[in-house]
Amino acid sequence: MTYPNLIPVLPEIFMAIMILVLLMVDAFTRESQKGINLTLTLITLIGCFALQRYVDHGVTQLTFNNMFILDNLATGTKLFTYLFSFIAVLYIKRYVTDKKFQTGEFYAIFLFSVLGMMVMISADNMLVLYVGLELFSLALYGLIALHRDNVKATESAMKYFILGALASGILLYGISFIYGATGGYLQLEDIIRAMLVHNNTNQALLSFGLVFIVAGLVFKLGLVPFHMWVPDVYEGSPLAVATIIGSLTKIAAVVFLIRFLIGGLVLLNPAWSVMLLILACLSLFFGNVIAIAQTNIKRMLGYSTVAHMGFVALGLVTVSVDGVSATIFYVVTYSLTALAGFGILTMLSKGDFECQSLDDLKGLSKTHPVMAALVMLVMFSMAGIPPLVGFYAKFKILAALLAAGYVGVAVFAVIMSLIGAFYYIRVVKVMYFEEPVKTLEMADVCVLSRSVLLVNVALLVIIGVLPSALMMYCNALVSG
């Protein structure tokens, strides 16, 4: 009997063990000792990051009957996810304590969602991709609903659960068609091989399955018209959970799309590229236009995410190394920017108060000038104003579109970005040119969290001015 090589999955095994340890420790600690849950969570993420570096040998590794792959793309995006998860925990720890969440369950479910992301990123089999997606999604449903006394949170969790279950069913239905059309293959390489032998594939079944798969995938990305859950979930979720959903999840979702469409269905590129292109343009239009009417910051950021994911989808449409590497760069820098934005909102929320309305930010420059300056930099980066990193990220996507011959689409994307700049600049106008309605009290955040936030925002400027190192790394993840 041969045993699978467990070296490539050491980080995932370590995380699964630490989740069990966290739950056991939480069950036997008093309320006054719950701080150990935070410590164990941070140790878990640091350990996973170190193990991921250890298992990376610079070559593609396969295990579990080739269903789990560890290549450059998986290694790089996992490292980013661990790092951003660590930062997110530092931002939300005070908020979680103030809201008196059941901290043991909160951090355990959070780690389960990260574990699901890791499986999604390294899956090389359609069913394993689906299993990772479900582990990730079910954990998020639980996180949103954890604040049981909050009616909005419960409503958002139910909406997300029902729509997410529908999307998962659609995706699984599409997988079954691909399985039947290719003669019983689920391995991504085997699917490509079967498609190359025309006699072994049924084109009608492939096309039918592709429509269902694309519909299921773009729901997870939040593209129009499958975006309905995004603003509702952002608005209804506690800020700590919105921070996780609005930043960390995007990297895994994009790699999930790359694995499915480019890794397994690249030969059907002419069909899914058109679908993705139409949905991306619709997302850019509706996301930016509807965001203008929002007065709730979380809801505004939800529609903003829809528009940003439209840009991400445009990068994938090119099916080129430049386009896909620009997509990875875009989603990594967007996650970093969103982390800073939500991190600031959590630090401006104290006790039972949650900073989520534009009115809450009125006159912020007079009461908290440093925080107002940080918000301004985040908003300008999201708007794509140079020299911040958001400008370069959009520029690389537009350059990839022009190189692939999508001139009209690139022009449309620029126009939509100009429209989107309005609601970002409005936030700055509210902070600097209006009188405060109330004086916000900063949460009692530790020096480490404040320092990390300053570094986070500083990186938006530094990477924007000197983007070549990160861009080359993203290019290596794709081409390697």
Short mmCIF file of C-alpha atoms in Angstrom, two decimals:
data_model
loop_
_atom_site.label_atom_id
_atom_site.label_comp_id
_atom_site.label_asym_id
_atom_site.label_seq_id
_atom_site.Cartn_x
_atom_site.Cartn_y
_atom_site.Cartn_z
CA MET A 1 0.00 0.00 0.00
CA THR A 2 1.39 3.37 -1.04
CA TYR A 3 0.80 6.46 1.06
CA PRO A 4 0.35 9.95 -0.43
CA ASN A 5 3.15 12.48 -0.16
CA LEU A 6 2.02 14.75 2.67
CA ILE A 7 4.79 17.35 2.36
CA PRO A 8 2.86 19.68 -0.02
CA VAL A 9 -0.16 19.70 2.32
CA LEU A 10 1.72 20.31 5.59
CA PRO A 11 0.34 23.88 5.99
CA GLU A 12 -3.24 22.64 5.56
CA ILE A 13 -2.69 19.75 7.99
CA PHE A 14 -1.15 22.12 10.54
CA MET A 15 -4.09 24.51 10.22
CA ALA A 16 -6.65 21.70 10.64
CA ILE A 17 -4.88 20.48 13.79
CA MET A 18 -4.66 24.00 15.22
CA ILE A 19 -8.37 24.57 14.65
CA LEU A 20 -9.10 21.49 16.80
CA VAL A 21 -6.63 22.72 19.42
CA LEU A 22 -8.28 26.15 19.40
CA LEU A 23 -11.74 24.66 19.95
CA MET A 24 -10.49 22.42 22.77
CA VAL A 25 -8.64 25.24 24.51
CA ASP A 26 -11.67 27.54 24.20
CA ALA A 27 -13.89 24.92 25.81
CA PHE A 28 -11.73 24.80 28.96
CA THR A 29 -10.87 28.48 29.47
CA ARG A 30 -12.71 31.09 31.51
CA GLU A 31 -14.20 34.19 29.95
CA SER A 32 -11.33 36.30 31.32
CA GLN A 33 -8.80 34.05 29.52
CA LYS A 34 -10.36 34.17 26.05
CA GLY A 35 -7.41 36.22 24.77
CA ILE A 36 -5.59 32.94 24.21
CA ASN A 37 -7.87 32.29 21.21
CA LEU A 38 -6.40 35.33 19.45
CA THR A 39 -2.85 34.20 20.27
CA LEU A 40 -3.49 30.69 18.91
CA THR A 41 -5.00 32.14 15.72
CA LEU A 42 -1.97 34.35 15.08
CA ILE A 43 0.39 31.44 15.83
CA THR A 44 -1.55 29.29 13.36
CA LEU A 45 -1.23 31.84 10.55
CA ILE A 46 2.49 32.42 11.24
CA GLY A 47 3.08 28.66 11.33
CA CYS A 48 1.21 28.11 8.05
CA PHE A 49 3.21 30.91 6.40
CA ALA A 50 6.51 29.36 7.58
CA LEU A 51 5.46 25.85 6.50
CA GLN A 52 4.38 27.15 3.10
CA ARG A 53 7.85 28.57 2.60
CA TYR A 54 9.35 25.27 3.75
CA VAL A 55 7.36 23.04 1.36
CA ASP A 56 8.03 25.29 -1.64
CA HIS A 57 10.80 23.61 -3.65
CA GLY A 58 10.39 25.75 -6.76
CA VAL A 59 8.86 22.87 -8.76
CA THR A 60 5.28 21.74 -9.25
CA GLN A 61 4.29 19.05 -6.75
CA LEU A 62 1.24 16.78 -7.01
CA THR A 63 -0.26 14.52 -4.36
CA PHE A 64 -3.47 12.64 -3.47
CA ASN A 65 -3.70 11.03 -6.93
CA ASN A 66 -2.79 14.36 -8.56
CA MET A 67 -5.88 16.05 -7.11
CA PHE A 68 -3.81 18.52 -5.04
CA ILE A 69 -1.25 20.72 -6.78
CA LEU A 70 1.43 22.95 -5.31
CA ASP A 71 2.83 25.17 -8.06
CA ASN A 72 4.12 28.74 -8.13
CA LEU A 73 0.60 30.17 -8.41
CA ALA A 74 -0.61 28.19 -5.39
CA THR A 75 2.42 28.99 -3.25
CA GLY A 76 2.43 32.72 -3.98
CA THR A 77 -1.29 33.30 -3.52
CA LYS A 78 -1.33 31.23 -0.31
CA LEU A 79 1.47 33.33 1.15
CA PHE A 80 -0.49 36.49 0.33
CA THR A 81 -3.62 34.99 1.91
CA TYR A 82 -1.83 34.02 5.13
CA LEU A 83 -0.24 37.47 5.37
CA PHE A 84 -3.50 39.33 4.75
CA SER A 85 -5.34 37.04 7.18
CA PHE A 86 -2.78 37.92 9.86
CA ILE A 87 -3.29 41.63 9.20
CA ALA A 88 -7.08 41.25 9.24
CA VAL A 89 -6.98 39.52 12.65
CA LEU A 90 -4.95 42.42 14.05
CA TYR A 91 -7.52 44.89 12.73
CA ILE A 92 -10.62 43.11 14.00
CA LYS A 93 -9.43 41.77 17.37
CA ARG A 94 -10.56 44.83 19.37
CA TYR A 95 -13.90 44.93 17.51
CA VAL A 96 -14.50 41.23 18.25
CA THR A 97 -13.79 41.83 21.94
CA ASP A 98 -16.01 44.94 22.16
CA LYS A 99 -18.94 43.17 20.50
CA LYS A 100 -18.52 40.20 22.86
CA PHE A 101 -18.55 37.63 20.07
CA GLN A 102 -17.96 34.04 21.11
CA THR A 103 -14.28 34.43 20.33
CA GLY A 104 -13.37 30.75 20.26
CA GLU A 105 -16.00 29.93 17.66
CA PHE A 106 -15.30 33.14 15.73
CA TYR A 107 -11.60 32.47 15.22
CA ALA A 108 -12.13 28.74 14.58
CA ILE A 109 -14.72 29.42 11.86
CA PHE A 110 -12.45 32.11 10.43
CA LEU A 111 -9.59 29.60 10.16
CA PHE A 112 -11.97 27.09 8.56
CA SER A 113 -12.72 29.69 5.86
CA VAL A 114 -8.97 30.23 5.32
CA LEU A 115 -8.52 26.44 5.07
CA GLY A 116 -11.24 26.35 2.42
CA MET A 117 -9.40 29.06 0.48
CA MET A 118 -6.20 26.97 0.60
CA VAL A 119 -8.00 23.93 -0.81
CA MET A 120 -9.55 26.07 -3.57
CA ILE A 121 -6.15 27.49 -4.51
CA SER A 122 -4.40 24.09 -4.72
CA ALA A 123 -7.18 21.95 -6.19
CA ASP A 124 -6.39 20.27 -9.52
CA ASN A 125 -9.63 18.31 -9.72
CA MET A 126 -13.12 19.69 -10.26
CA LEU A 127 -14.62 17.90 -7.27
CA VAL A 128 -11.80 19.03 -4.98
CA LEU A 129 -12.34 22.58 -6.22
CA TYR A 130 -16.00 22.19 -5.28
CA VAL A 131 -15.18 20.77 -1.83
CA GLY A 132 -12.83 23.70 -1.13
CA LEU A 133 -15.51 26.13 -2.24
CA GLU A 134 -18.10 24.59 0.08
CA LEU A 135 -15.76 24.55 3.09
CA PHE A 136 -14.96 28.21 2.44
CA SER A 137 -18.59 29.24 1.85
CA LEU A 138 -20.13 27.38 4.80
CA ALA A 139 -17.60 28.98 7.15
CA LEU A 140 -18.53 32.45 5.88
CA TYR A 141 -22.25 31.77 6.36
CA GLY A 142 -21.49 30.85 9.97
CA LEU A 143 -19.32 33.92 10.55
CA ILE A 144 -22.04 36.29 9.34
CA ALA A 145 -24.73 34.63 11.46
CA LEU A 146 -22.54 34.37 14.59
CA HIS A 147 -23.93 37.67 15.89
CA ARG A 148 -27.28 36.02 16.63
CA ASP A 149 -28.93 39.05 18.26
CA ASN A 150 -28.40 41.18 15.15
CA VAL A 151 -31.41 40.90 12.82
CA LYS A 152 -29.51 42.33 9.85
CA ALA A 153 -26.65 39.86 10.28
CA THR A 154 -29.06 36.92 10.45
CA GLU A 155 -30.92 38.16 7.38
CA SER A 156 -27.67 38.62 5.45
CA ALA A 157 -26.50 35.12 6.41
CA MET A 158 -29.78 33.62 5.17
CA LYS A 159 -29.62 35.55 1.88
CA TYR A 160 -26.01 34.54 1.34
CA PHE A 161 -26.72 30.92 2.27
CA ILE A 162 -29.73 30.53 -0.06
CA LEU A 163 -28.10 32.26 -3.04
CA GLY A 164 -24.76 30.55 -2.36
CA ALA A 165 -26.42 27.13 -2.22
CA LEU A 166 -28.16 27.88 -5.51
CA ALA A 167 -24.88 28.93 -7.15
CA SER A 168 -23.10 25.84 -5.79
CA GLY A 169 -25.84 23.62 -7.21
CA ILE A 170 -25.55 25.32 -10.60
CA LEU A 171 -21.76 24.85 -10.54
CA LEU A 172 -22.06 21.17 -9.60
CA TYR A 173 -24.63 20.68 -12.36
CA GLY A 174 -22.18 22.16 -14.87
CA ILE A 175 -19.39 19.90 -13.59
CA SER A 176 -21.62 16.87 -14.17
CA PHE A 177 -22.08 17.89 -17.82
CA ILE A 178 -18.32 18.28 -18.31
CA TYR A 179 -17.82 14.90 -16.63
CA GLY A 180 -20.24 13.25 -19.04
CA ALA A 181 -18.98 15.08 -22.15
CA THR A 182 -15.32 14.15 -21.59
CA GLY A 183 -15.96 10.47 -20.91
CA GLY A 184 -15.81 10.52 -17.11
CA TYR A 185 -12.90 12.85 -16.30
CA LEU A 186 -12.69 15.31 -13.41
CA GLN A 187 -8.92 15.93 -13.42
CA LEU A 188 -8.21 19.26 -15.13
CA GLU A 189 -5.36 17.91 -17.31
CA ASP A 190 -7.47 14.89 -18.33
CA ILE A 191 -10.33 17.17 -19.37
CA ILE A 192 -8.01 19.14 -21.68
CA ARG A 193 -6.63 15.88 -23.09
CA ALA A 194 -10.13 14.52 -23.75
CA MET A 195 -11.15 17.73 -25.51
CA LEU A 196 -8.14 17.49 -27.82
CA VAL A 197 -9.44 14.12 -28.99
CA HIS A 198 -12.66 15.32 -30.63
CA ASN A 199 -14.16 11.85 -30.76
CA ASN A 200 -14.18 11.66 -26.97
CA THR A 201 -16.12 14.85 -26.35
CA ASN A 202 -19.68 15.93 -26.94
CA GLN A 203 -19.61 19.59 -27.95
CA ALA A 204 -23.27 20.21 -27.10
CA LEU A 205 -22.81 18.85 -23.56
CA LEU A 206 -19.58 20.84 -23.17
CA SER A 207 -21.27 24.09 -24.15
CA PHE A 208 -24.25 23.42 -21.89
CA GLY A 209 -21.99 22.56 -18.96
CA LEU A 210 -19.82 25.61 -19.58
CA VAL A 211 -22.78 27.99 -19.20
CA PHE A 212 -23.64 26.50 -15.80
CA ILE A 213 -20.02 26.54 -14.64
CA VAL A 214 -19.49 30.19 -15.62
CA ALA A 215 -22.74 31.16 -13.87
CA GLY A 216 -21.63 29.40 -10.69
CA LEU A 217 -18.14 30.88 -10.82
CA VAL A 218 -19.11 34.50 -11.42
CA PHE A 219 -21.56 34.34 -8.50
CA LYS A 220 -18.61 33.76 -6.18
CA LEU A 221 -16.80 36.68 -7.82
CA GLY A 222 -19.90 38.89 -7.52
CA LEU A 223 -20.34 39.89 -11.16
CA VAL A 224 -23.61 41.34 -12.50
CA PRO A 225 -26.27 39.89 -12.65
CA PHE A 226 -25.11 37.50 -9.90
CA HIS A 227 -24.10 40.35 -7.58
CA MET A 228 -27.29 40.71 -5.51
CA TRP A 229 -25.73 39.21 -2.39
CA VAL A 230 -22.64 41.45 -2.30
CA PRO A 231 -24.07 44.80 -1.03
CA ASP A 232 -26.59 43.06 1.26
CA VAL A 233 -23.94 40.86 2.86
CA TYR A 234 -21.49 43.75 3.23
CA GLU A 235 -24.15 45.94 4.89
CA GLY A 236 -25.63 43.28 7.15
CA SER A 237 -22.39 41.67 8.30
CA PRO A 238 -20.59 42.90 11.42
CA LEU A 239 -17.59 45.01 10.40
CA ALA A 240 -15.16 42.25 11.45
CA VAL A 241 -16.82 39.79 9.04
CA ALA A 242 -17.16 42.42 6.27
CA THR A 243 -13.39 42.97 6.57
CA ILE A 244 -12.79 39.27 5.88
CA ILE A 245 -15.31 38.97 3.03
CA GLY A 246 -14.32 42.26 1.42
CA SER A 247 -10.58 41.56 1.23
CA LEU A 248 -9.19 38.06 1.91
CA THR A 249 -11.69 36.07 -0.11
CA LYS A 250 -10.96 37.80 -3.43
CA ILE A 251 -7.55 36.18 -4.01
CA ALA A 252 -8.88 32.63 -3.59
CA ALA A 253 -11.92 33.42 -5.76
CA VAL A 254 -9.72 34.64 -8.63
CA VAL A 255 -7.37 31.64 -8.43
CA PHE A 256 -10.51 29.45 -8.34
CA LEU A 257 -11.59 31.02 -11.65
CA ILE A 258 -8.11 30.58 -13.17
CA ARG A 259 -8.00 26.89 -12.18
CA PHE A 260 -11.43 26.21 -13.65
CA LEU A 261 -11.44 28.27 -16.83
CA ILE A 262 -7.76 28.45 -17.84
CA GLY A 263 -6.56 25.30 -16.10
CA GLY A 264 -9.36 23.00 -17.25
CA LEU A 265 -11.53 24.67 -19.89
CA VAL A 266 -8.96 26.74 -21.79
CA LEU A 267 -9.95 25.06 -25.09
CA LEU A 268 -13.44 26.52 -24.66
CA ASN A 269 -11.90 29.98 -24.32
CA PRO A 270 -13.78 31.54 -27.30
CA ALA A 271 -17.09 30.76 -25.58
CA TRP A 272 -16.37 31.67 -21.95
CA SER A 273 -14.34 34.75 -22.89
CA VAL A 274 -17.41 36.30 -24.51
CA MET A 275 -19.58 35.50 -21.49
CA LEU A 276 -16.99 36.86 -19.08
CA LEU A 277 -16.49 40.00 -21.20
CA ILE A 278 -20.22 40.84 -21.19
CA LEU A 279 -20.57 40.22 -17.45
CA ALA A 280 -17.44 42.29 -16.73
CA CYS A 281 -18.77 45.29 -18.68
CA LEU A 282 -22.17 45.02 -16.96
CA SER A 283 -20.40 44.89 -13.58
CA LEU A 284 -18.32 47.97 -14.35
CA PHE A 285 -21.43 49.90 -15.37
CA PHE A 286 -23.94 48.89 -12.69
CA GLY A 287 -21.38 48.62 -9.88
CA ASN A 288 -20.11 52.17 -10.39
CA VAL A 289 -23.47 53.79 -11.17
CA ILE A 290 -25.42 52.25 -8.28
CA ALA A 291 -22.58 52.96 -5.81
CA ILE A 292 -23.15 56.69 -6.40
CA ALA A 293 -26.56 56.50 -4.69
CA GLN A 294 -25.29 54.76 -1.53
CA THR A 295 -24.99 56.51 1.83
CA ASN A 296 -23.96 53.41 3.78
CA ILE A 297 -20.18 52.99 3.42
CA LYS A 298 -20.25 49.20 3.61
CA ARG A 299 -22.96 49.04 0.95
CA MET A 300 -21.00 51.50 -1.20
CA LEU A 301 -17.90 49.33 -0.87
CA GLY A 302 -20.04 46.34 -1.85
CA TYR A 303 -21.00 47.91 -5.18
CA SER A 304 -17.43 49.14 -5.52
CA THR A 305 -16.29 45.51 -5.20
CA VAL A 306 -18.64 44.52 -8.03
CA ALA A 307 -16.98 47.12 -10.27
CA HIS A 308 -13.46 46.07 -9.24
CA MET A 309 -14.24 42.41 -9.93
CA GLY A 310 -15.35 43.55 -13.38
CA PHE A 311 -11.79 44.79 -13.95
CA VAL A 312 -10.46 41.47 -12.67
CA ALA A 313 -12.66 39.56 -15.13
CA LEU A 314 -11.38 41.73 -18.01
CA GLY A 315 -7.83 40.60 -17.24
CA LEU A 316 -8.87 36.94 -17.48
CA VAL A 317 -10.65 37.55 -20.80
CA THR A 318 -7.28 38.16 -22.51
CA VAL A 319 -6.09 34.59 -21.64
CA SER A 320 -2.49 35.81 -21.85
CA VAL A 321 0.39 35.71 -19.38
CA ASP A 322 0.37 39.52 -19.19
CA GLY A 323 -3.40 39.63 -18.64
CA VAL A 324 -3.51 36.91 -15.98
CA SER A 325 -0.45 38.28 -14.13
CA ALA A 326 -2.06 41.76 -14.21
CA THR A 327 -5.20 40.14 -12.75
CA ILE A 328 -3.20 38.60 -9.89
CA PHE A 329 -1.50 41.96 -9.27
CA TYR A 330 -4.87 43.72 -9.30
CA VAL A 331 -6.57 41.36 -6.86
CA VAL A 332 -3.60 41.32 -4.45
CA THR A 333 -3.35 45.12 -4.34
CA TYR A 334 -7.13 45.48 -4.15
CA SER A 335 -7.20 43.12 -1.17
CA LEU A 336 -4.46 45.18 0.48
CA THR A 337 -6.42 48.39 -0.16
CA ALA A 338 -9.72 46.94 1.06
CA LEU A 339 -7.98 45.66 4.20
CA ALA A 340 -6.83 49.18 5.01
CA GLY A 341 -10.29 50.64 4.35
CA PHE A 342 -12.17 48.16 6.52
CA GLY A 343 -9.40 48.29 9.13
CA ILE A 344 -9.94 52.04 9.54
CA LEU A 345 -13.71 51.56 9.90
CA THR A 346 -13.22 48.94 12.64
CA MET A 347 -10.87 51.26 14.53
CA LEU A 348 -13.47 54.05 14.33
CA SER A 349 -16.10 51.72 15.85
CA LYS A 350 -16.19 51.52 19.62
CA GLY A 351 -18.53 49.68 21.95
CA ASP A 352 -22.01 49.36 20.43
CA PHE A 353 -21.31 52.02 17.79
CA GLU A 354 -20.38 50.91 14.27
CA CYS A 355 -18.96 53.42 11.79
CA GLN A 356 -20.83 52.67 8.56
CA SER A 357 -22.61 55.83 7.38
CA LEU A 358 -21.21 58.72 5.37
CA ASP A 359 -22.62 61.03 8.06
CA ASP A 360 -20.36 59.29 10.59
CA LEU A 361 -17.32 60.50 8.63
CA LYS A 362 -18.40 64.14 8.40
CA GLY A 363 -15.63 66.42 9.64
CA LEU A 364 -13.30 63.49 10.39
CA SER A 365 -10.33 65.67 9.40
CA LYS A 366 -11.08 67.94 12.36
CA THR A 367 -11.56 65.21 14.98
CA HIS A 368 -9.10 62.54 13.73
CA PRO A 369 -6.84 64.11 11.06
CA VAL A 370 -4.51 61.11 10.74
CA MET A 371 -7.40 58.67 10.16
CA ALA A 372 -8.94 61.09 7.65
CA ALA A 373 -5.66 61.20 5.71
CA LEU A 374 -5.51 57.39 5.67
CA VAL A 375 -9.11 57.14 4.43
CA MET A 376 -8.30 59.66 1.70
CA LEU A 377 -5.34 57.59 0.46
CA VAL A 378 -7.46 54.41 0.44
CA MET A 379 -10.26 56.11 -1.51
CA PHE A 380 -7.83 57.63 -4.02
CA SER A 381 -6.19 54.22 -4.54
CA MET A 382 -9.55 52.56 -5.18
CA ALA A 383 -10.43 55.36 -7.60
CA GLY A 384 -7.19 54.72 -9.52
CA ILE A 385 -5.59 58.11 -8.93
CA PRO A 386 -1.78 58.17 -9.43
CA PRO A 387 0.70 57.61 -7.91
CA LEU A 388 -1.23 55.15 -5.72
CA VAL A 389 -1.20 51.44 -6.51
CA GLY A 390 -4.82 51.37 -7.74
CA PHE A 391 -3.78 53.43 -10.77
CA TYR A 392 -1.01 51.03 -11.81
CA ALA A 393 -3.25 47.98 -11.26
CA LYS A 394 -5.89 49.38 -13.61
CA PHE A 395 -3.24 50.52 -16.07
CA LYS A 396 -1.84 46.97 -16.39
CA ILE A 397 -5.32 45.53 -17.03
CA LEU A 398 -5.95 48.19 -19.68
CA ALA A 399 -2.55 47.51 -21.28
CA ALA A 400 -3.34 43.78 -21.46
CA LEU A 401 -6.71 44.55 -23.06
CA LEU A 402 -5.10 46.80 -25.68
CA ALA A 403 -2.44 44.16 -26.44
CA ALA A 404 -5.21 41.59 -26.97
CA GLY A 405 -7.10 43.92 -29.33
CA TYR A 406 -9.95 44.94 -26.99
CA VAL A 407 -9.60 48.68 -27.67
CA GLY A 408 -13.30 49.52 -27.28
CA VAL A 409 -13.54 47.59 -24.01
CA ALA A 410 -10.49 49.44 -22.65
CA VAL A 411 -12.06 52.82 -23.48
CA PHE A 412 -15.31 51.73 -21.80
CA ALA A 413 -13.39 50.65 -18.68
CA VAL A 414 -11.66 54.05 -18.47
CA ILE A 415 -15.02 55.87 -18.70
CA MET A 416 -16.47 53.67 -15.96
CA SER A 417 -13.44 54.38 -13.77
CA LEU A 418 -14.05 58.11 -14.16
CA ILE A 419 -17.67 57.64 -13.08
CA GLY A 420 -16.52 55.52 -10.13
CA ALA A 421 -14.12 58.23 -8.98
CA PHE A 422 -17.13 60.37 -8.02
CA TYR A 423 -18.27 58.36 -5.00
CA TYR A 424 -14.71 57.87 -3.74
CA ILE A 425 -14.00 61.59 -3.90
CA ARG A 426 -17.37 62.26 -2.20
CA VAL A 427 -16.08 60.43 0.89
CA VAL A 428 -13.04 62.75 0.95
CA LYS A 429 -15.30 65.79 0.51
CA VAL A 430 -17.47 64.71 3.46
CA MET A 431 -14.41 64.31 5.71
CA TYR A 432 -12.69 67.58 4.81
CA PHE A 433 -15.43 70.03 3.85
CA GLU A 434 -18.37 69.25 6.15
CA GLU A 435 -18.89 69.85 9.84
CA PRO A 436 -18.91 66.81 12.13
CA VAL A 437 -22.33 65.54 13.20
CA LYS A 438 -20.84 63.58 16.09
CA THR A 439 -17.37 63.08 17.55
CA LEU A 440 -16.15 59.58 16.81
CA GLU A 441 -14.29 57.78 19.57
CA MET A 442 -11.38 55.63 18.49
CA ALA A 443 -11.41 52.05 19.74
CA ASP A 444 -8.68 51.11 22.20
CA VAL A 445 -6.45 49.64 19.51
CA CYS A 446 -2.95 48.41 20.40
CA VAL A 447 0.19 50.05 19.03
CA LEU A 448 0.91 47.00 16.83
CA SER A 449 -2.44 47.26 15.03
CA ARG A 450 -2.02 51.01 14.47
CA SER A 451 1.52 50.50 13.18
CA VAL A 452 0.40 47.75 10.79
CA LEU A 453 -2.36 50.04 9.48
CA LEU A 454 0.17 52.82 8.80
CA VAL A 455 2.46 50.37 6.99
CA ASN A 456 -0.52 49.00 5.06
CA VAL A 457 -1.51 52.43 3.74
CA ALA A 458 2.13 53.37 3.12
CA LEU A 459 2.43 50.29 0.89
CA LEU A 460 -0.35 51.67 -1.31
CA VAL A 461 1.95 54.58 -2.12
CA ILE A 462 5.23 52.65 -2.21
CA ILE A 463 3.95 49.88 -4.53
CA GLY A 464 2.23 52.52 -6.67
CA VAL A 465 5.54 54.35 -7.17
CA LEU A 466 7.70 51.21 -7.39
CA PRO A 467 5.41 48.46 -8.73
CA SER A 468 7.98 46.47 -10.75
CA ALA A 469 9.02 44.03 -7.98
CA LEU A 470 5.47 42.90 -7.19
CA MET A 471 4.54 42.87 -10.87
CA MET A 472 7.50 40.64 -11.70
CA TYR A 473 6.58 38.31 -8.84
CA CYS A 474 2.97 38.04 -10.09
CA ASN A 475 4.29 37.37 -13.60
CA ALA A 476 6.51 34.59 -12.21
CA LEU A 477 3.52 33.03 -10.44
CA VAL A 478 1.64 32.76 -13.74
CA SER A 479 4.46 31.92 -16.18
CA GLY A 480 6.14 29.49 -13.76
#
